[in-house]
């Protein structure tokens, strides 16, 4: 069965500390992977996708096919990074909806 | 210049009522979606439409009926509202992926907070 796991429901780190939000997936084939972010009471927005290999707001994510992981990382957390982060793998195309993980609430303490 | 808009932003209603949520996108996309975010912040796809045609219906009760009058609009009508329908409903849109591209980025609306009393 296709599955995505974000093991941490809540992650609290101090400002300036490194951040890693974990995402593991269980999908057939070669899924495409996304991280979406939702700031407090705002809409979801794309943070990054693995095929673009970009760094957005200092965040990066490397697809590890051996470990079937797509962890999100940032070397130095900032207070404005506090938000809900959703990992969303997809093996479908077309009009398939995204399958989101349960999300990780990241809190950056001053 | 809002890309994906939803109305209303907040909706408080009594159990048993019928209500609608509207969604419009001005991005020229041909695919639109409805997601439900529950109180635990868990997001789940409900429906997707491509060129006004239903593509996905993810085991949603038939009290929920989406309607797409044109490619830029996807409305959600809910009959006989129940307490468990209380959630935030997000509309999203994307372009049908081109050749060699698995999936296009989805753009989300601001959400509609529905509270059923």
JSON list of C-alpha atoms in Angstrom, two decimals:
[
{"chain": "A", "resi": 1, "resn": "UNK", "atom": "CA", "xyz": [0.00, 0.00, 0.00]},
{"chain": "A", "resi": 2, "resn": "UNK", "atom": "CA", "xyz": [1.16, 3.50, -0.75]},
{"chain": "A", "resi": 3, "resn": "UNK", "atom": "CA", "xyz": [2.00, 5.36, 2.41]},
{"chain": "A", "resi": 4, "resn": "UNK", "atom": "CA", "xyz": [3.79, 8.46, 3.64]},
{"chain": "A", "resi": 5, "resn": "UNK", "atom": "CA", "xyz": [5.03, 8.85, 7.19]},
{"chain": "A", "resi": 6, "resn": "UNK", "atom": "CA", "xyz": [6.05, 11.96, 9.02]},
{"chain": "A", "resi": 7, "resn": "UNK", "atom": "CA", "xyz": [7.03, 10.52, 12.40]},
{"chain": "A", "resi": 8, "resn": "UNK", "atom": "CA", "xyz": [7.20, 13.81, 14.29]},
{"chain": "A", "resi": 9, "resn": "UNK", "atom": "CA", "xyz": [3.91, 15.46, 15.01]},
{"chain": "A", "resi": 10, "resn": "UNK", "atom": "CA", "xyz": [5.67, 18.33, 16.74]},
{"chain": "A", "resi": 11, "resn": "UNK", "atom": "CA", "xyz": [9.25, 19.51, 16.49]},
{"chain": "A", "resi": 12, "resn": "UNK", "atom": "CA", "xyz": [10.59, 22.33, 18.61]},
{"chain": "A", "resi": 13, "resn": "UNK", "atom": "CA", "xyz": [14.06, 23.78, 18.09]},
{"chain": "A", "resi": 14, "resn": "UNK", "atom": "CA", "xyz": [15.83, 26.96, 19.07]},
{"chain": "A", "resi": 15, "resn": "UNK", "atom": "CA", "xyz": [16.50, 29.75, 16.63]},
{"chain": "A", "resi": 16, "resn": "UNK", "atom": "CA", "xyz": [19.80, 29.18, 14.88]},
{"chain": "A", "resi": 17, "resn": "UNK", "atom": "CA", "xyz": [19.75, 25.44, 15.44]},
{"chain": "A", "resi": 18, "resn": "UNK", "atom": "CA", "xyz": [19.64, 22.96, 12.55]},
{"chain": "A", "resi": 19, "resn": "UNK", "atom": "CA", "xyz": [16.27, 21.53, 11.57]},
{"chain": "A", "resi": 20, "resn": "UNK", "atom": "CA", "xyz": [15.40, 18.20, 10.03]},
{"chain": "A", "resi": 21, "resn": "UNK", "atom": "CA", "xyz": [11.82, 17.17, 9.35]},
{"chain": "A", "resi": 22, "resn": "UNK", "atom": "CA", "xyz": [11.55, 13.52, 8.48]},
{"chain": "A", "resi": 23, "resn": "UNK", "atom": "CA", "xyz": [9.50, 11.98, 5.70]},
{"chain": "A", "resi": 24, "resn": "UNK", "atom": "CA", "xyz": [9.46, 8.35, 4.65]},
{"chain": "A", "resi": 25, "resn": "UNK", "atom": "CA", "xyz": [7.37, 6.97, 1.86]},
{"chain": "A", "resi": 26, "resn": "UNK", "atom": "CA", "xyz": [6.27, 3.62, 0.62]},
{"chain": "A", "resi": 27, "resn": "UNK", "atom": "CA", "xyz": [5.31, 3.92, -3.01]},
{"chain": "A", "resi": 28, "resn": "UNK", "atom": "CA", "xyz": [5.62, 1.75, -6.05]},
{"chain": "A", "resi": 29, "resn": "UNK", "atom": "CA", "xyz": [7.64, 3.03, -8.94]},
{"chain": "A", "resi": 30, "resn": "UNK", "atom": "CA", "xyz": [9.44, 6.35, -8.78]},
{"chain": "A", "resi": 31, "resn": "UNK", "atom": "CA", "xyz": [7.28, 8.85, -6.98]},
{"chain": "A", "resi": 32, "resn": "UNK", "atom": "CA", "xyz": [7.61, 12.56, -7.30]},
{"chain": "A", "resi": 33, "resn": "UNK", "atom": "CA", "xyz": [8.02, 14.26, -3.94]},
{"chain": "A", "resi": 34, "resn": "UNK", "atom": "CA", "xyz": [6.98, 17.60, -2.56]},
{"chain": "A", "resi": 35, "resn": "UNK", "atom": "CA", "xyz": [7.13, 19.57, 0.64]},
{"chain": "A", "resi": 36, "resn": "UNK", "atom": "CA", "xyz": [4.28, 21.97, 1.31]},
{"chain": "A", "resi": 37, "resn": "UNK", "atom": "CA", "xyz": [4.22, 24.52, 4.13]},
{"chain": "A", "resi": 38, "resn": "UNK", "atom": "CA", "xyz": [1.28, 26.12, 5.91]},
{"chain": "A", "resi": 39, "resn": "UNK", "atom": "CA", "xyz": [2.01, 29.19, 8.01]},
{"chain": "A", "resi": 40, "resn": "UNK", "atom": "CA", "xyz": [-0.43, 30.02, 10.76]},
{"chain": "A", "resi": 41, "resn": "UNK", "atom": "CA", "xyz": [-3.92, 30.46, 9.32]},
{"chain": "A", "resi": 42, "resn": "UNK", "atom": "CA", "xyz": [-2.58, 30.76, 5.78]},
{"chain": "A", "resi": 43, "resn": "UNK", "atom": "CA", "xyz": [-2.98, 28.70, 2.69]},
{"chain": "A", "resi": 44, "resn": "UNK", "atom": "CA", "xyz": [-0.74, 25.79, 1.83]},
{"chain": "A", "resi": 45, "resn": "UNK", "atom": "CA", "xyz": [2.07, 26.65, -0.49]},
{"chain": "A", "resi": 46, "resn": "UNK", "atom": "CA", "xyz": [4.70, 24.65, -2.23]},
{"chain": "A", "resi": 47, "resn": "UNK", "atom": "CA", "xyz": [8.03, 24.81, -0.46]},
{"chain": "A", "resi": 48, "resn": "UNK", "atom": "CA", "xyz": [10.03, 22.60, -2.78]},
{"chain": "A", "resi": 49, "resn": "UNK", "atom": "CA", "xyz": [9.86, 19.59, -5.06]},
{"chain": "A", "resi": 50, "resn": "UNK", "atom": "CA", "xyz": [12.59, 17.09, -5.53]},
{"chain": "A", "resi": 51, "resn": "UNK", "atom": "CA", "xyz": [12.85, 17.31, -9.30]},
{"chain": "A", "resi": 52, "resn": "UNK", "atom": "CA", "xyz": [13.74, 20.99, -9.21]},
{"chain": "A", "resi": 53, "resn": "UNK", "atom": "CA", "xyz": [16.52, 20.47, -6.66]},
{"chain": "A", "resi": 54, "resn": "UNK", "atom": "CA", "xyz": [16.12, 24.06, -5.50]},
{"chain": "A", "resi": 55, "resn": "UNK", "atom": "CA", "xyz": [16.77, 25.54, -2.10]},
{"chain": "A", "resi": 56, "resn": "UNK", "atom": "CA", "xyz": [13.83, 27.61, -0.92]},
{"chain": "A", "resi": 57, "resn": "UNK", "atom": "CA", "xyz": [14.04, 29.81, 2.18]},
{"chain": "A", "resi": 58, "resn": "UNK", "atom": "CA", "xyz": [17.19, 27.92, 3.08]},
{"chain": "A", "resi": 59, "resn": "UNK", "atom": "CA", "xyz": [15.44, 24.53, 3.05]},
{"chain": "A", "resi": 60, "resn": "UNK", "atom": "CA", "xyz": [16.69, 21.58, 1.05]},
{"chain": "A", "resi": 61, "resn": "UNK", "atom": "CA", "xyz": [15.46, 18.03, 0.71]},
{"chain": "A", "resi": 62, "resn": "UNK", "atom": "CA", "xyz": [17.30, 15.10, -0.78]},
{"chain": "A", "resi": 63, "resn": "UNK", "atom": "CA", "xyz": [15.52, 12.13, -2.17]},
{"chain": "A", "resi": 64, "resn": "UNK", "atom": "CA", "xyz": [17.07, 8.94, -0.85]},
{"chain": "A", "resi": 65, "resn": "UNK", "atom": "CA", "xyz": [15.63, 6.10, -2.85]},
{"chain": "A", "resi": 66, "resn": "UNK", "atom": "CA", "xyz": [17.49, 3.48, -0.83]},
{"chain": "A", "resi": 67, "resn": "UNK", "atom": "CA", "xyz": [15.96, 4.64, 2.42]},
{"chain": "A", "resi": 68, "resn": "UNK", "atom": "CA", "xyz": [12.77, 5.87, 0.68]},
{"chain": "A", "resi": 69, "resn": "UNK", "atom": "CA", "xyz": [13.13, 9.15, 2.49]},
{"chain": "A", "resi": 70, "resn": "UNK", "atom": "CA", "xyz": [12.77, 12.80, 1.60]},
{"chain": "A", "resi": 71, "resn": "UNK", "atom": "CA", "xyz": [13.79, 14.63, 4.74]},
{"chain": "A", "resi": 72, "resn": "UNK", "atom": "CA", "xyz": [13.59, 18.41, 4.85]},
{"chain": "A", "resi": 73, "resn": "UNK", "atom": "CA", "xyz": [16.59, 20.24, 6.26]},
{"chain": "A", "resi": 74, "resn": "UNK", "atom": "CA", "xyz": [17.71, 23.71, 7.13]},
{"chain": "A", "resi": 75, "resn": "UNK", "atom": "CA", "xyz": [21.05, 24.46, 8.76]},
{"chain": "A", "resi": 76, "resn": "UNK", "atom": "CA", "xyz": [19.94, 27.47, 10.82]},
{"chain": "A", "resi": 77, "resn": "UNK", "atom": "CA", "xyz": [16.31, 27.80, 11.85]},
{"chain": "A", "resi": 78, "resn": "UNK", "atom": "CA", "xyz": [14.61, 31.18, 11.93]},
{"chain": "A", "resi": 79, "resn": "UNK", "atom": "CA", "xyz": [11.52, 32.19, 13.88]},
{"chain": "A", "resi": 80, "resn": "UNK", "atom": "CA", "xyz": [9.53, 32.73, 10.68]},
{"chain": "A", "resi": 81, "resn": "UNK", "atom": "CA", "xyz": [10.02, 29.05, 9.84]},
{"chain": "A", "resi": 82, "resn": "UNK", "atom": "CA", "xyz": [7.42, 28.13, 12.47]},
{"chain": "A", "resi": 83, "resn": "UNK", "atom": "CA", "xyz": [4.65, 26.41, 10.51]},
{"chain": "A", "resi": 84, "resn": "UNK", "atom": "CA", "xyz": [3.07, 23.10, 9.58]},
{"chain": "A", "resi": 85, "resn": "UNK", "atom": "CA", "xyz": [5.09, 21.14, 7.06]},
{"chain": "A", "resi": 86, "resn": "UNK", "atom": "CA", "xyz": [3.59, 18.43, 4.88]},
{"chain": "A", "resi": 87, "resn": "UNK", "atom": "CA", "xyz": [5.44, 15.85, 2.86]},
{"chain": "A", "resi": 88, "resn": "UNK", "atom": "CA", "xyz": [3.53, 14.79, -0.24]},
{"chain": "A", "resi": 89, "resn": "UNK", "atom": "CA", "xyz": [4.77, 12.00, -2.45]},
{"chain": "A", "resi": 90, "resn": "UNK", "atom": "CA", "xyz": [2.90, 11.17, -5.60]},
{"chain": "A", "resi": 91, "resn": "UNK", "atom": "CA", "xyz": [3.20, 8.35, -8.01]},
{"chain": "A", "resi": 92, "resn": "UNK", "atom": "CA", "xyz": [0.16, 9.39, -9.94]},
{"chain": "A", "resi": 93, "resn": "UNK", "atom": "CA", "xyz": [-0.08, 11.99, -12.60]},
{"chain": "A", "resi": 94, "resn": "UNK", "atom": "CA", "xyz": [-2.81, 13.94, -14.18]},
{"chain": "A", "resi": 95, "resn": "UNK", "atom": "CA", "xyz": [-5.50, 15.03, -11.79]},
{"chain": "A", "resi": 96, "resn": "UNK", "atom": "CA", "xyz": [-4.59, 12.80, -8.87]},
{"chain": "A", "resi": 97, "resn": "UNK", "atom": "CA", "xyz": [-4.81, 14.68, -5.63]},
{"chain": "A", "resi": 98, "resn": "UNK", "atom": "CA", "xyz": [-1.77, 14.95, -3.44]},
{"chain": "A", "resi": 99, "resn": "UNK", "atom": "CA", "xyz": [-1.43, 12.40, -0.65]},
{"chain": "A", "resi": 100, "resn": "UNK", "atom": "CA", "xyz": [-0.18, 14.33, 2.33]},
{"chain": "A", "resi": 101, "resn": "UNK", "atom": "CA", "xyz": [1.61, 13.04, 5.36]},
{"chain": "A", "resi": 102, "resn": "UNK", "atom": "CA", "xyz": [0.04, 13.94, 8.68]},
{"chain": "A", "resi": 103, "resn": "UNK", "atom": "CA", "xyz": [2.27, 16.96, 8.92]},
{"chain": "A", "resi": 104, "resn": "UNK", "atom": "CA", "xyz": [4.90, 18.16, 11.35]},
{"chain": "A", "resi": 105, "resn": "UNK", "atom": "CA", "xyz": [4.34, 21.28, 13.40]},
{"chain": "A", "resi": 106, "resn": "UNK", "atom": "CA", "xyz": [7.65, 23.07, 13.57]},
{"chain": "A", "resi": 107, "resn": "UNK", "atom": "CA", "xyz": [8.10, 25.58, 16.36]},
{"chain": "A", "resi": 108, "resn": "UNK", "atom": "CA", "xyz": [11.17, 27.77, 16.45]},
{"chain": "A", "resi": 109, "resn": "UNK", "atom": "CA", "xyz": [11.86, 29.11, 19.88]},
{"chain": "A", "resi": 110, "resn": "UNK", "atom": "CA", "xyz": [13.64, 32.45, 20.23]},
{"chain": "B", "resi": 1, "resn": "UNK", "atom": "CA", "xyz": [-4.62, 39.40, -8.26]},
{"chain": "B", "resi": 2, "resn": "UNK", "atom": "CA", "xyz": [-5.47, 36.48, -5.99]},
{"chain": "B", "resi": 3, "resn": "UNK", "atom": "CA", "xyz": [-4.67, 33.21, -7.71]},
{"chain": "B", "resi": 4, "resn": "UNK", "atom": "CA", "xyz": [-7.10, 30.83, -5.99]},
{"chain": "B", "resi": 5, "resn": "UNK", "atom": "CA", "xyz": [-9.94, 32.34, -4.00]},
{"chain": "B", "resi": 6, "resn": "UNK", "atom": "CA", "xyz": [-12.64, 30.77, -1.88]},
{"chain": "B", "resi": 7, "resn": "UNK", "atom": "CA", "xyz": [-15.84, 32.12, -0.41]},
{"chain": "B", "resi": 8, "resn": "UNK", "atom": "CA", "xyz": [-16.85, 32.28, 2.29]},
{"chain": "B", "resi": 9, "resn": "UNK", "atom": "CA", "xyz": [-13.81, 32.37, 4.50]},
{"chain": "B", "resi": 10, "resn": "UNK", "atom": "CA", "xyz": [-15.82, 31.32, 7.54]},
{"chain": "B", "resi": 11, "resn": "UNK", "atom": "CA", "xyz": [-19.06, 29.40, 7.68]},
{"chain": "B", "resi": 12, "resn": "UNK", "atom": "CA", "xyz": [-20.94, 28.66, 10.87]},
{"chain": "B", "resi": 13, "resn": "UNK", "atom": "CA", "xyz": [-24.17, 26.72, 10.50]},
{"chain": "B", "resi": 14, "resn": "UNK", "atom": "CA", "xyz": [-26.55, 24.34, 12.20]},
{"chain": "B", "resi": 15, "resn": "UNK", "atom": "CA", "xyz": [-26.63, 20.59, 11.76]},
{"chain": "B", "resi": 16, "resn": "UNK", "atom": "CA", "xyz": [-28.92, 19.52, 8.97]},
{"chain": "B", "resi": 17, "resn": "UNK", "atom": "CA", "xyz": [-28.48, 22.65, 6.88]},
{"chain": "B", "resi": 18, "resn": "UNK", "atom": "CA", "xyz": [-27.28, 22.75, 3.27]},
{"chain": "B", "resi": 19, "resn": "UNK", "atom": "CA", "xyz": [-24.38, 25.01, 2.39]},
{"chain": "B", "resi": 20, "resn": "UNK", "atom": "CA", "xyz": [-22.07, 25.77, -0.52]},
{"chain": "B", "resi": 21, "resn": "UNK", "atom": "CA", "xyz": [-18.46, 26.85, -0.78]},
{"chain": "B", "resi": 22, "resn": "UNK", "atom": "CA", "xyz": [-17.21, 28.49, -3.93]},
{"chain": "B", "resi": 23, "resn": "UNK", "atom": "CA", "xyz": [-13.76, 28.36, -5.48]},
{"chain": "B", "resi": 24, "resn": "UNK", "atom": "CA", "xyz": [-12.33, 30.31, -8.35]},
{"chain": "B", "resi": 25, "resn": "UNK", "atom": "CA", "xyz": [-8.88, 30.35, -9.89]},
{"chain": "B", "resi": 26, "resn": "UNK", "atom": "CA", "xyz": [-7.47, 32.87, -12.34]},
{"chain": "B", "resi": 27, "resn": "UNK", "atom": "CA", "xyz": [-4.32, 30.95, -13.18]},
{"chain": "B", "resi": 28, "resn": "UNK", "atom": "CA", "xyz": [-5.70, 29.42, -16.35]},
{"chain": "B", "resi": 29, "resn": "UNK", "atom": "CA", "xyz": [-5.42, 25.94, -14.88]},
{"chain": "B", "resi": 30, "resn": "UNK", "atom": "CA", "xyz": [-7.57, 23.11, -16.11]},
{"chain": "B", "resi": 31, "resn": "UNK", "atom": "CA", "xyz": [-7.54, 20.93, -12.99]},
{"chain": "B", "resi": 32, "resn": "UNK", "atom": "CA", "xyz": [-9.09, 21.74, -9.64]},
{"chain": "B", "resi": 33, "resn": "UNK", "atom": "CA", "xyz": [-9.32, 19.95, -6.32]},
{"chain": "B", "resi": 34, "resn": "UNK", "atom": "CA", "xyz": [-11.05, 19.97, -2.95]},
{"chain": "B", "resi": 35, "resn": "UNK", "atom": "CA", "xyz": [-9.21, 18.93, 0.20]},
{"chain": "B", "resi": 36, "resn": "UNK", "atom": "CA", "xyz": [-10.43, 18.58, 3.76]},
{"chain": "B", "resi": 37, "resn": "UNK", "atom": "CA", "xyz": [-8.23, 19.45, 6.73]},
{"chain": "B", "resi": 38, "resn": "UNK", "atom": "CA", "xyz": [-9.53, 18.08, 10.00]},
{"chain": "B", "resi": 39, "resn": "UNK", "atom": "CA", "xyz": [-8.96, 19.33, 13.53]},
{"chain": "B", "resi": 40, "resn": "UNK", "atom": "CA", "xyz": [-5.70, 17.38, 13.74]},
{"chain": "B", "resi": 41, "resn": "UNK", "atom": "CA", "xyz": [-4.44, 19.23, 10.64]},
{"chain": "B", "resi": 42, "resn": "UNK", "atom": "CA", "xyz": [-4.62, 16.06, 8.56]},
{"chain": "B", "resi": 43, "resn": "UNK", "atom": "CA", "xyz": [-5.15, 16.90, 4.88]},
{"chain": "B", "resi": 44, "resn": "UNK", "atom": "CA", "xyz": [-7.05, 14.58, 2.59]},
{"chain": "B", "resi": 45, "resn": "UNK", "atom": "CA", "xyz": [-8.09, 14.83, -1.04]},
{"chain": "B", "resi": 46, "resn": "UNK", "atom": "CA", "xyz": [-11.83, 14.77, -1.62]},
{"chain": "B", "resi": 47, "resn": "UNK", "atom": "CA", "xyz": [-12.35, 15.47, -5.31]},
{"chain": "B", "resi": 48, "resn": "UNK", "atom": "CA", "xyz": [-10.49, 16.47, -8.40]},
{"chain": "B", "resi": 49, "resn": "UNK", "atom": "CA", "xyz": [-11.81, 17.80, -11.68]},
{"chain": "B", "resi": 50, "resn": "UNK", "atom": "CA", "xyz": [-10.13, 18.17, -15.02]},
{"chain": "B", "resi": 51, "resn": "UNK", "atom": "CA", "xyz": [-11.79, 20.29, -17.69]},
{"chain": "B", "resi": 52, "resn": "UNK", "atom": "CA", "xyz": [-15.03, 20.25, -15.70]},
{"chain": "B", "resi": 53, "resn": "UNK", "atom": "CA", "xyz": [-15.05, 16.46, -15.47]},
{"chain": "B", "resi": 54, "resn": "UNK", "atom": "CA", "xyz": [-14.85, 14.54, -12.20]},
{"chain": "B", "resi": 55, "resn": "UNK", "atom": "CA", "xyz": [-11.63, 12.56, -12.02]},
{"chain": "B", "resi": 56, "resn": "UNK", "atom": "CA", "xyz": [-11.36, 11.54, -8.38]},
{"chain": "B", "resi": 57, "resn": "UNK", "atom": "CA", "xyz": [-13.96, 11.00, -5.70]},
{"chain": "B", "resi": 58, "resn": "UNK", "atom": "CA", "xyz": [-12.22, 9.71, -2.62]},
{"chain": "B", "resi": 59, "resn": "UNK", "atom": "CA", "xyz": [-14.97, 7.87, -0.75]},
{"chain": "B", "resi": 60, "resn": "UNK", "atom": "CA", "xyz": [-16.64, 11.08, 0.24]},
{"chain": "B", "resi": 61, "resn": "UNK", "atom": "CA", "xyz": [-20.26, 10.81, 1.42]},
{"chain": "B", "resi": 62, "resn": "UNK", "atom": "CA", "xyz": [-22.71, 11.64, -1.33]},
{"chain": "B", "resi": 63, "resn": "UNK", "atom": "CA", "xyz": [-23.93, 14.55, 0.79]},
{"chain": "B", "resi": 64, "resn": "UNK", "atom": "CA", "xyz": [-20.95, 16.32, -0.77]},
{"chain": "B", "resi": 65, "resn": "UNK", "atom": "CA", "xyz": [-21.51, 17.27, -4.38]},
{"chain": "B", "resi": 66, "resn": "UNK", "atom": "CA", "xyz": [-18.91, 19.21, -6.31]},
{"chain": "B", "resi": 67, "resn": "UNK", "atom": "CA", "xyz": [-19.90, 21.22, -9.35]},
{"chain": "B", "resi": 68, "resn": "UNK", "atom": "CA", "xyz": [-17.65, 22.72, -11.97]},
{"chain": "B", "resi": 69, "resn": "UNK", "atom": "CA", "xyz": [-19.52, 25.18, -14.19]},
{"chain": "B", "resi": 70, "resn": "UNK", "atom": "CA", "xyz": [-16.31, 25.96, -16.06]},
{"chain": "B", "resi": 71, "resn": "UNK", "atom": "CA", "xyz": [-12.59, 25.31, -15.79]},
{"chain": "B", "resi": 72, "resn": "UNK", "atom": "CA", "xyz": [-12.03, 28.28, -13.51]},
{"chain": "B", "resi": 73, "resn": "UNK", "atom": "CA", "xyz": [-14.62, 27.31, -10.90]},
{"chain": "B", "resi": 74, "resn": "UNK", "atom": "CA", "xyz": [-15.18, 24.34, -8.64]},
{"chain": "B", "resi": 75, "resn": "UNK", "atom": "CA", "xyz": [-17.91, 24.68, -6.06]},
{"chain": "B", "resi": 76, "resn": "UNK", "atom": "CA", "xyz": [-18.69, 22.33, -3.21]},
{"chain": "B", "resi": 77, "resn": "UNK", "atom": "CA", "xyz": [-22.24, 21.83, -2.03]},
{"chain": "B", "resi": 78, "resn": "UNK", "atom": "CA", "xyz": [-22.89, 19.98, 1.21]},
{"chain": "B", "resi": 79, "resn": "UNK", "atom": "CA", "xyz": [-26.31, 18.65, 2.13]},
{"chain": "B", "resi": 80, "resn": "UNK", "atom": "CA", "xyz": [-27.57, 17.77, 5.60]},
{"chain": "B", "resi": 81, "resn": "UNK", "atom": "CA", "xyz": [-24.48, 19.00, 7.39]},
{"chain": "B", "resi": 82, "resn": "UNK", "atom": "CA", "xyz": [-23.19, 16.90, 10.27]},
{"chain": "B", "resi": 83, "resn": "UNK", "atom": "CA", "xyz": [-20.96, 17.76, 13.21]},
{"chain": "B", "resi": 84, "resn": "UNK", "atom": "CA", "xyz": [-18.13, 15.73, 11.67]},
{"chain": "B", "resi": 85, "resn": "UNK", "atom": "CA", "xyz": [-18.12, 17.97, 8.63]},
{"chain": "B", "resi": 86, "resn": "UNK", "atom": "CA", "xyz": [-16.53, 20.71, 10.71]},
{"chain": "B", "resi": 87, "resn": "UNK", "atom": "CA", "xyz": [-13.13, 21.28, 9.15]},
{"chain": "B", "resi": 88, "resn": "UNK", "atom": "CA", "xyz": [-11.17, 23.59, 6.91]},
{"chain": "B", "resi": 89, "resn": "UNK", "atom": "CA", "xyz": [-11.86, 22.98, 3.24]},
{"chain": "B", "resi": 90, "resn": "UNK", "atom": "CA", "xyz": [-9.15, 23.92, 0.76]},
{"chain": "B", "resi": 91, "resn": "UNK", "atom": "CA", "xyz": [-9.56, 24.34, -2.94]},
{"chain": "B", "resi": 92, "resn": "UNK", "atom": "CA", "xyz": [-6.52, 23.95, -5.18]},
{"chain": "B", "resi": 93, "resn": "UNK", "atom": "CA", "xyz": [-5.72, 24.10, -8.86]},
{"chain": "B", "resi": 94, "resn": "UNK", "atom": "CA", "xyz": [-2.99, 22.97, -11.18]},
{"chain": "B", "resi": 95, "resn": "UNK", "atom": "CA", "xyz": [-2.28, 22.51, -14.81]},
{"chain": "B", "resi": 96, "resn": "UNK", "atom": "CA", "xyz": [-2.61, 19.07, -16.31]},
{"chain": "B", "resi": 97, "resn": "UNK", "atom": "CA", "xyz": [1.01, 17.89, -16.53]},
{"chain": "B", "resi": 98, "resn": "UNK", "atom": "CA", "xyz": [2.73, 18.12, -19.85]},
{"chain": "B", "resi": 99, "resn": "UNK", "atom": "CA", "xyz": [4.56, 15.33, -21.51]},
{"chain": "B", "resi": 100, "resn": "UNK", "atom": "CA", "xyz": [7.40, 14.02, -19.39]},
{"chain": "B", "resi": 101, "resn": "UNK", "atom": "CA", "xyz": [6.21, 15.88, -16.30]},
{"chain": "B", "resi": 102, "resn": "UNK", "atom": "CA", "xyz": [4.57, 13.77, -13.66]},
{"chain": "B", "resi": 103, "resn": "UNK", "atom": "CA", "xyz": [2.79, 16.43, -11.75]},
{"chain": "B", "resi": 104, "resn": "UNK", "atom": "CA", "xyz": [2.36, 20.17, -11.83]},
{"chain": "B", "resi": 105, "resn": "UNK", "atom": "CA", "xyz": [2.49, 22.29, -8.69]},
{"chain": "B", "resi": 106, "resn": "UNK", "atom": "CA", "xyz": [-0.85, 22.71, -6.97]},
{"chain": "B", "resi": 107, "resn": "UNK", "atom": "CA", "xyz": [-1.87, 26.19, -5.82]},
{"chain": "B", "resi": 108, "resn": "UNK", "atom": "CA", "xyz": [-4.13, 26.38, -2.82]},
{"chain": "B", "resi": 109, "resn": "UNK", "atom": "CA", "xyz": [-6.88, 28.73, -1.81]},
{"chain": "B", "resi": 110, "resn": "UNK", "atom": "CA", "xyz": [-6.99, 30.34, 1.65]},
{"chain": "B", "resi": 111, "resn": "UNK", "atom": "CA", "xyz": [-9.41, 27.77, 2.99]},
{"chain": "B", "resi": 112, "resn": "UNK", "atom": "CA", "xyz": [-12.98, 27.89, 4.27]},
{"chain": "B", "resi": 113, "resn": "UNK", "atom": "CA", "xyz": [-13.44, 27.19, 7.96]},
{"chain": "B", "resi": 114, "resn": "UNK", "atom": "CA", "xyz": [-16.71, 25.34, 8.41]},
{"chain": "B", "resi": 115, "resn": "UNK", "atom": "CA", "xyz": [-18.16, 24.93, 11.87]},
{"chain": "B", "resi": 116, "resn": "UNK", "atom": "CA", "xyz": [-21.29, 22.84, 12.26]},
{"chain": "B", "resi": 117, "resn": "UNK", "atom": "CA", "xyz": [-23.15, 23.36, 15.53]}
]
